[in-house]
C-alpha cells in the first residue's frame, strides 16, 4: 500500500520569510528524494487563483466584508483540497503549502468574524485533511514592515496598520499554544540559513516516523 504523503503548512505575517524558507526546503527535499508538491493559499488551482486575485486585490474602491473574505478563502481552499492537496497526499507526495486554514483563523478573526463561525467553516471545508506539521514564522511586525517596504505593492491585508499585524502575530502564537503537537514556532528574524535549519529540525522531529 502506498504511504500517504505528509502535509506541512507554513504560516506567519507578511514578509516573514515563508517563500524563502520554501525554496530552501525544496532543495533539501530534492536531496532526500522526497517528492513534494509546493503550493500556496489562497490559490494553488486555476479557480482558487482567480479567487485569490478577487479576494486580495478587489477592483478599485470595492472591498469585501470580513465574513465574505472568510467565505472566499474557504471556497478557494475547498477547490485546492479536492483537486490538488488530497490527490497528492493519496499518491504519497508530500505537500508544502504557503498558508492554510490557520491564516483564516488568524486574519479573519482579527478582522471580526467570530471564532465559532470560522471553526464551523473550517470543519466543513477541510474535514480530516489537517496538516501534520505547521511551521509558524514569528517576528515583530514592525521589523517585517521594514522588510516589505522594498517590495512596493501591497494587498488589502498588508496595507493594514501595525496594531492589526500585532493582533495577527498574537493569533498565530495562540494557535501554536493551543496545538503544540502540530505547531512549531520559528524565530523569523534569524538568518535564512538558521530558519531553514530550525524548520528541518522540526520536520525531522515531528515526521520522523514517515
Ligand atoms: N490570507 C491568506 C487571509 O487573510 N486568509 C487566508 O485564509 C489566507 C490563506 C496572502 C494574504 O492573504 C491573507 C494573508 C496575506 O495577507 P501571501 O501571498 O501569503 O498573502 O503573502 P505574504 O504572506 O505577504 O507572503 P510574502 O511572499 O510577502 O512573504 P513571505 O513569503 O513570508 O516572505 P519572503 O520569503 O518573500 O521574504 C520577504 C523578504 O524578506 C527577505 C526576503 O529576501 C524578501 O526580501 N527575507 C529575509 N531577510 C532576512 N532574514 C531572513 N531570514 C529572511 N527571510 C526572507
mmCIF file of N, CA and C in Angstrom, residues 78-173:
data_model
loop_
_atom_site.group_PDB
_atom_site.id
_atom_site.type_symbol
_atom_site.label_atom_id
_atom_site.label_comp_id
_atom_site.label_asym_id
_atom_site.label_seq_id
_atom_site.Cartn_x
_atom_site.Cartn_y
_atom_site.Cartn_z
ATOM 1 N N UNK A 78 -11.351 24.799 -0.581
ATOM 2 C CA UNK A 78 -12.047 23.549 -0.903
ATOM 3 C C UNK A 78 -11.619 23.040 -2.283
ATOM 4 N N UNK A 79 -11.521 23.962 -3.245
ATOM 5 C CA UNK A 79 -11.104 23.572 -4.590
ATOM 6 C C UNK A 79 -9.670 23.034 -4.556
ATOM 7 N N UNK A 80 -8.824 23.727 -3.820
ATOM 8 C CA UNK A 80 -7.412 23.341 -3.683
ATOM 9 C C UNK A 80 -7.285 21.950 -3.062
ATOM 10 N N UNK A 81 -8.084 21.703 -2.030
ATOM 11 C CA UNK A 81 -8.049 20.392 -1.361
ATOM 12 C C UNK A 81 -8.504 19.284 -2.300
ATOM 13 N N UNK A 82 -9.640 19.547 -2.968
ATOM 14 C CA UNK A 82 -10.227 18.485 -3.802
ATOM 15 C C UNK A 82 -9.358 18.155 -5.012
ATOM 16 N N UNK A 83 -8.788 19.200 -5.620
ATOM 17 C CA UNK A 83 -8.122 18.966 -6.904
ATOM 18 C C UNK A 83 -6.615 18.811 -6.802
ATOM 19 N N UNK A 84 -6.033 19.238 -5.705
ATOM 20 C CA UNK A 84 -4.560 19.198 -5.664
ATOM 21 C C UNK A 84 -3.999 18.561 -4.386
ATOM 22 N N UNK A 85 -4.448 19.053 -3.216
ATOM 23 C CA UNK A 85 -3.793 18.591 -1.984
ATOM 24 C C UNK A 85 -4.110 17.117 -1.709
ATOM 25 N N UNK A 86 -5.394 16.769 -1.706
ATOM 26 C CA UNK A 86 -5.740 15.371 -1.378
ATOM 27 C C UNK A 86 -5.189 14.382 -2.404
ATOM 28 N N UNK A 87 -5.340 14.665 -3.719
ATOM 29 C CA UNK A 87 -4.766 13.714 -4.684
ATOM 30 C C UNK A 87 -3.260 13.521 -4.486
ATOM 31 N N UNK A 88 -2.537 14.599 -4.195
ATOM 32 C CA UNK A 88 -1.081 14.477 -3.992
ATOM 33 C C UNK A 88 -0.791 13.601 -2.777
ATOM 34 N N UNK A 89 -1.453 13.891 -1.663
ATOM 35 C CA UNK A 89 -1.203 13.116 -0.435
ATOM 36 C C UNK A 89 -1.527 11.641 -0.647
ATOM 37 N N UNK A 90 -2.610 11.380 -1.385
ATOM 38 C CA UNK A 90 -3.012 9.982 -1.627
ATOM 39 C C UNK A 90 -1.981 9.228 -2.455
ATOM 40 N N UNK A 91 -1.255 9.978 -3.300
ATOM 41 C CA UNK A 91 -0.210 9.327 -4.115
ATOM 42 C C UNK A 91 1.107 9.183 -3.364
ATOM 43 N N UNK A 92 1.157 9.667 -2.133
ATOM 44 C CA UNK A 92 2.396 9.583 -1.364
ATOM 45 C C UNK A 92 3.293 10.794 -1.516
ATOM 46 N N UNK A 93 2.811 11.802 -2.243
ATOM 47 C CA UNK A 93 3.588 13.038 -2.406
ATOM 48 C C UNK A 93 3.386 13.918 -1.168
ATOM 49 N N UNK A 94 4.479 14.515 -0.706
ATOM 50 C CA UNK A 94 4.341 15.467 0.399
ATOM 51 C C UNK A 94 3.801 16.777 -0.165
ATOM 52 N N UNK A 95 3.065 17.495 0.658
ATOM 53 C CA UNK A 95 2.547 18.807 0.240
ATOM 54 C C UNK A 95 3.082 19.862 1.197
ATOM 55 N N UNK A 96 3.684 20.885 0.599
ATOM 56 C CA UNK A 96 4.221 22.011 1.366
ATOM 57 C C UNK A 96 3.404 23.227 0.957
ATOM 58 N N UNK A 97 2.600 23.742 1.860
ATOM 59 C CA UNK A 97 1.639 24.779 1.491
ATOM 60 C C UNK A 97 1.926 26.099 2.227
ATOM 61 N N UNK A 98 2.124 27.151 1.440
ATOM 62 C CA UNK A 98 2.379 28.501 1.959
ATOM 63 C C UNK A 98 1.032 29.089 2.397
ATOM 64 N N UNK A 99 0.744 28.998 3.667
ATOM 65 C CA UNK A 99 -0.519 29.382 4.308
ATOM 66 C C UNK A 99 -1.605 28.315 4.086
ATOM 67 N N UNK A 100 -2.467 28.187 5.113
ATOM 68 C CA UNK A 100 -3.611 27.263 5.028
ATOM 69 C C UNK A 100 -4.647 27.762 6.051
ATOM 70 N N UNK A 101 -5.375 26.842 6.653
ATOM 71 C CA UNK A 101 -6.533 27.225 7.471
ATOM 72 C C UNK A 101 -6.181 28.134 8.661
ATOM 73 N N UNK A 102 -4.952 28.022 9.187
ATOM 74 C CA UNK A 102 -4.599 28.900 10.322
ATOM 75 C C UNK A 102 -4.605 30.372 9.908
ATOM 76 N N UNK A 103 -4.319 30.651 8.629
ATOM 77 C CA UNK A 103 -4.371 32.049 8.185
ATOM 78 C C UNK A 103 -5.800 32.577 8.261
ATOM 79 N N UNK A 104 -6.777 31.726 7.936
ATOM 80 C CA UNK A 104 -8.170 32.171 8.051
ATOM 81 C C UNK A 104 -8.513 32.404 9.517
ATOM 82 N N UNK A 105 -8.097 31.442 10.367
ATOM 83 C CA UNK A 105 -8.353 31.623 11.805
ATOM 84 C C UNK A 105 -7.760 32.946 12.291
ATOM 85 N N UNK A 106 -6.538 33.252 11.852
ATOM 86 C CA UNK A 106 -5.874 34.462 12.356
ATOM 87 C C UNK A 106 -6.442 35.726 11.704
ATOM 88 N N UNK A 107 -6.349 35.816 10.384
ATOM 89 C CA UNK A 107 -6.701 37.080 9.712
ATOM 90 C C UNK A 107 -8.191 37.400 9.820
ATOM 91 N N UNK A 108 -9.027 36.414 9.541
ATOM 92 C CA UNK A 108 -10.458 36.737 9.516
ATOM 93 C C UNK A 108 -11.007 36.902 10.939
ATOM 94 N N UNK A 109 -10.395 36.264 11.943
ATOM 95 C CA UNK A 109 -10.885 36.519 13.308
ATOM 96 C C UNK A 109 -10.446 37.905 13.767
ATOM 97 N N UNK A 110 -9.210 38.291 13.456
ATOM 98 C CA UNK A 110 -8.771 39.647 13.825
ATOM 99 C C UNK A 110 -9.640 40.680 13.100
ATOM 100 N N UNK A 111 -10.107 40.330 11.924
ATOM 101 C CA UNK A 111 -10.979 41.231 11.157
ATOM 102 C C UNK A 111 -12.420 41.241 11.684
ATOM 103 N N UNK A 112 -12.743 40.331 12.619
ATOM 104 C CA UNK A 112 -14.052 40.422 13.271
ATOM 105 C C UNK A 112 -15.001 39.252 13.096
ATOM 106 N N UNK A 113 -14.601 38.215 12.365
ATOM 107 C CA UNK A 113 -15.506 37.055 12.229
ATOM 108 C C UNK A 113 -15.403 36.218 13.512
ATOM 109 N N UNK A 114 -16.531 35.851 14.123
ATOM 110 C CA UNK A 114 -16.466 35.074 15.360
ATOM 111 C C UNK A 114 -15.729 33.738 15.168
ATOM 112 N N UNK A 115 -14.946 33.377 16.176
ATOM 113 C CA UNK A 115 -14.140 32.151 16.091
ATOM 114 C C UNK A 115 -15.012 30.928 15.826
ATOM 115 N N UNK A 116 -16.221 30.883 16.425
ATOM 116 C CA UNK A 116 -17.057 29.678 16.219
ATOM 117 C C UNK A 116 -17.492 29.550 14.757
ATOM 118 N N UNK A 117 -17.751 30.696 14.122
ATOM 119 C CA UNK A 117 -18.119 30.668 12.701
ATOM 120 C C UNK A 117 -16.954 30.130 11.872
ATOM 121 N N UNK A 118 -15.749 30.635 12.184
ATOM 122 C CA UNK A 118 -14.571 30.208 11.418
ATOM 123 C C UNK A 118 -14.296 28.727 11.618
ATOM 124 N N UNK A 119 -14.454 28.250 12.854
ATOM 125 C CA UNK A 119 -14.172 26.834 13.113
ATOM 126 C C UNK A 119 -15.202 25.930 12.454
ATOM 127 N N UNK A 120 -16.463 26.389 12.416
ATOM 128 C CA UNK A 120 -17.504 25.592 11.748
ATOM 129 C C UNK A 120 -17.203 25.506 10.247
ATOM 130 N N UNK A 121 -16.811 26.626 9.662
ATOM 131 C CA UNK A 121 -16.449 26.624 8.237
ATOM 132 C C UNK A 121 -15.248 25.710 7.992
ATOM 133 N N UNK A 122 -14.254 25.839 8.862
ATOM 134 C CA UNK A 122 -13.024 25.034 8.704
ATOM 135 C C UNK A 122 -13.345 23.540 8.748
ATOM 136 N N UNK A 123 -14.186 23.161 9.706
ATOM 137 C CA UNK A 123 -14.537 21.752 9.854
ATOM 138 C C UNK A 123 -15.230 21.234 8.591
ATOM 139 N N UNK A 124 -16.157 22.048 8.072
ATOM 140 C CA UNK A 124 -16.901 21.615 6.881
ATOM 141 C C UNK A 124 -15.994 21.542 5.655
ATOM 142 N N UNK A 125 -15.052 22.463 5.572
ATOM 143 C CA UNK A 125 -14.245 22.560 4.351
ATOM 144 C C UNK A 125 -13.058 21.596 4.348
ATOM 145 N N UNK A 126 -12.329 21.503 5.459
ATOM 146 C CA UNK A 126 -11.110 20.670 5.390
ATOM 147 C C UNK A 126 -11.340 19.246 5.900
ATOM 148 N N UNK A 127 -12.400 19.042 6.681
ATOM 149 C CA UNK A 127 -12.672 17.682 7.164
ATOM 150 C C UNK A 127 -11.476 17.116 7.894
ATOM 151 N N UNK A 128 -11.035 15.938 7.453
ATOM 152 C CA UNK A 128 -9.916 15.262 8.138
ATOM 153 C C UNK A 128 -8.551 15.645 7.578
ATOM 154 N N UNK A 129 -8.548 16.471 6.530
ATOM 155 C CA UNK A 129 -7.249 16.800 5.909
ATOM 156 C C UNK A 129 -6.565 17.929 6.671
ATOM 157 N N UNK A 130 -6.029 17.567 7.834
ATOM 158 C CA UNK A 130 -5.358 18.567 8.669
ATOM 159 C C UNK A 130 -3.849 18.454 8.454
ATOM 160 N N UNK A 131 -3.131 19.571 8.610
ATOM 161 C CA UNK A 131 -1.674 19.482 8.447
ATOM 162 C C UNK A 131 -1.057 18.540 9.489
ATOM 163 N N UNK A 132 -0.007 17.809 9.052
ATOM 164 C CA UNK A 132 0.757 17.005 10.017
ATOM 165 C C UNK A 132 1.656 17.916 10.837
ATOM 166 N N UNK A 133 2.108 18.982 10.212
ATOM 167 C CA UNK A 133 3.021 19.909 10.889
ATOM 168 C C UNK A 133 2.794 21.314 10.339
ATOM 169 N N UNK A 134 2.747 22.285 11.234
ATOM 170 C CA UNK A 134 2.629 23.696 10.829
ATOM 171 C C UNK A 134 3.811 24.469 11.400
ATOM 172 N N UNK A 135 4.562 25.101 10.511
ATOM 173 C CA UNK A 135 5.697 25.924 10.929
ATOM 174 C C UNK A 135 5.235 27.374 10.934
ATOM 175 N N UNK A 136 5.304 28.003 12.090
ATOM 176 C CA UNK A 136 4.857 29.399 12.210
ATOM 177 C C UNK A 136 6.091 30.291 12.305
ATOM 178 N N UNK A 137 6.287 31.121 11.277
ATOM 179 C CA UNK A 137 7.427 32.041 11.285
ATOM 180 C C UNK A 137 7.012 33.297 12.046
ATOM 181 N N UNK A 138 7.657 33.502 13.172
ATOM 182 C CA UNK A 138 7.217 34.562 14.084
ATOM 183 C C UNK A 138 8.227 35.712 14.132
ATOM 184 N N UNK A 139 7.700 36.944 14.067
ATOM 185 C CA UNK A 139 8.584 38.111 14.191
ATOM 186 C C UNK A 139 7.775 39.338 14.565
ATOM 187 N N UNK A 140 8.486 40.311 15.126
ATOM 188 C CA UNK A 140 7.890 41.600 15.426
ATOM 189 C C UNK A 140 7.380 42.219 14.113
ATOM 190 N N UNK A 141 6.071 42.556 14.049
ATOM 191 C CA UNK A 141 5.517 43.092 12.799
ATOM 192 C C UNK A 141 6.206 44.362 12.303
ATOM 193 N N UNK A 142 6.772 45.158 13.208
ATOM 194 C CA UNK A 142 7.464 46.383 12.768
ATOM 195 C C UNK A 142 8.689 46.004 11.931
ATOM 196 N N UNK A 143 9.388 44.951 12.343
ATOM 197 C CA UNK A 143 10.569 44.504 11.587
ATOM 198 C C UNK A 143 10.141 43.967 10.218
ATOM 199 N N UNK A 144 9.004 43.277 10.184
ATOM 200 C CA UNK A 144 8.538 42.727 8.902
ATOM 201 C C UNK A 144 8.075 43.832 7.962
ATOM 202 N N UNK A 145 7.503 44.894 8.518
ATOM 203 C CA UNK A 145 7.054 46.022 7.680
ATOM 204 C C UNK A 145 8.257 46.621 6.956
ATOM 205 N N UNK A 146 9.401 46.699 7.662
ATOM 206 C CA UNK A 146 10.620 47.232 7.027
ATOM 207 C C UNK A 146 11.055 46.333 5.879
ATOM 208 N N UNK A 147 11.002 45.025 6.123
ATOM 209 C CA UNK A 147 11.387 44.078 5.062
ATOM 210 C C UNK A 147 10.509 44.248 3.825
ATOM 211 N N UNK A 148 9.229 44.511 4.055
ATOM 212 C CA UNK A 148 8.277 44.573 2.936
ATOM 213 C C UNK A 148 8.379 45.859 2.139
ATOM 214 N N UNK A 149 8.952 46.894 2.785
ATOM 215 C CA UNK A 149 8.978 48.213 2.139
ATOM 216 C C UNK A 149 9.616 48.166 0.767
ATOM 217 N N UNK A 150 10.682 47.371 0.652
ATOM 218 C CA UNK A 150 11.414 47.302 -0.613
ATOM 219 C C UNK A 150 10.526 46.807 -1.753
ATOM 220 N N UNK A 151 9.480 46.027 -1.393
ATOM 221 C CA UNK A 151 8.689 45.380 -2.440
ATOM 222 C C UNK A 151 7.700 46.324 -3.131
ATOM 223 N N UNK A 152 7.241 47.356 -2.425
ATOM 224 C CA UNK A 152 6.363 48.350 -3.056
ATOM 225 C C UNK A 152 4.884 48.041 -2.942
ATOM 226 N N UNK A 153 4.346 47.171 -3.802
ATOM 227 C CA UNK A 153 2.898 46.965 -3.844
ATOM 228 C C UNK A 153 2.385 46.263 -2.587
ATOM 229 N N UNK A 154 1.129 46.555 -2.244
ATOM 230 C CA UNK A 154 0.537 45.963 -1.038
ATOM 231 C C UNK A 154 -0.835 45.412 -1.358
ATOM 232 N N UNK A 155 -1.184 44.244 -0.785
ATOM 233 C CA UNK A 155 -2.555 43.765 -0.924
ATOM 234 C C UNK A 155 -3.380 44.301 0.241
ATOM 235 N N UNK A 156 -4.662 43.902 0.297
ATOM 236 C CA UNK A 156 -5.565 44.513 1.286
ATOM 237 C C UNK A 156 -5.125 44.283 2.730
ATOM 238 N N UNK A 157 -4.469 43.155 3.007
ATOM 239 C CA UNK A 157 -4.059 42.889 4.389
ATOM 240 C C UNK A 157 -2.735 43.569 4.721
ATOM 241 N N UNK A 158 -1.813 43.548 3.766
ATOM 242 C CA UNK A 158 -0.516 44.202 4.012
ATOM 243 C C UNK A 158 -0.704 45.685 4.302
ATOM 244 N N UNK A 159 -1.731 46.282 3.712
ATOM 245 C CA UNK A 159 -1.940 47.728 3.856
ATOM 246 C C UNK A 159 -2.505 48.102 5.232
ATOM 247 N N UNK A 160 -2.864 47.125 6.050
ATOM 248 C CA UNK A 160 -3.464 47.458 7.361
ATOM 249 C C UNK A 160 -2.392 47.939 8.342
ATOM 250 N N UNK A 161 -2.861 48.552 9.451
ATOM 251 C CA UNK A 161 -1.905 49.196 10.354
ATOM 252 C C UNK A 161 -1.162 48.203 11.260
ATOM 253 N N UNK A 162 -0.199 48.764 12.002
ATOM 254 C CA UNK A 162 0.675 47.927 12.826
ATOM 255 C C UNK A 162 -0.110 47.151 13.884
ATOM 256 N N UNK A 163 -1.133 47.797 14.465
ATOM 257 C CA UNK A 163 -1.932 47.111 15.507
ATOM 258 C C UNK A 163 -2.578 45.847 14.929
ATOM 259 N N UNK A 164 -3.056 45.942 13.687
ATOM 260 C CA UNK A 164 -3.659 44.761 13.045
ATOM 261 C C UNK A 164 -2.612 43.645 12.971
ATOM 262 N N UNK A 165 -1.414 43.982 12.525
ATOM 263 C CA UNK A 165 -0.379 42.953 12.357
ATOM 264 C C UNK A 165 0.091 42.401 13.705
ATOM 265 N N UNK A 166 0.035 43.247 14.747
ATOM 266 C CA UNK A 166 0.381 42.734 16.080
ATOM 267 C C UNK A 166 -0.674 41.725 16.543
ATOM 268 N N UNK A 167 -1.929 42.010 16.227
ATOM 269 C CA UNK A 167 -3.002 41.064 16.584
ATOM 270 C C UNK A 167 -2.880 39.758 15.802
ATOM 271 N N UNK A 168 -2.450 39.863 14.550
ATOM 272 C CA UNK A 168 -2.238 38.645 13.741
ATOM 273 C C UNK A 168 -1.135 37.798 14.376
ATOM 274 N N UNK A 169 -0.059 38.466 14.786
ATOM 275 C CA UNK A 169 1.033 37.726 15.422
ATOM 276 C C UNK A 169 0.526 36.993 16.666
ATOM 277 N N UNK A 170 -0.246 37.721 17.489
ATOM 278 C CA UNK A 170 -0.783 37.115 18.723
ATOM 279 C C UNK A 170 -1.708 35.941 18.385
ATOM 280 N N UNK A 171 -2.481 36.081 17.310
ATOM 281 C CA UNK A 171 -3.409 34.993 16.937
ATOM 282 C C UNK A 171 -2.641 33.739 16.535
ATOM 283 N N UNK A 172 -1.552 33.900 15.772
ATOM 284 C CA UNK A 172 -0.754 32.716 15.385
ATOM 285 C C UNK A 172 -0.107 32.075 16.621
ATOM 286 N N UNK A 173 0.388 32.919 17.534
ATOM 287 C CA UNK A 173 1.027 32.358 18.738
ATOM 288 C C UNK A 173 0.000 31.623 19.606
#
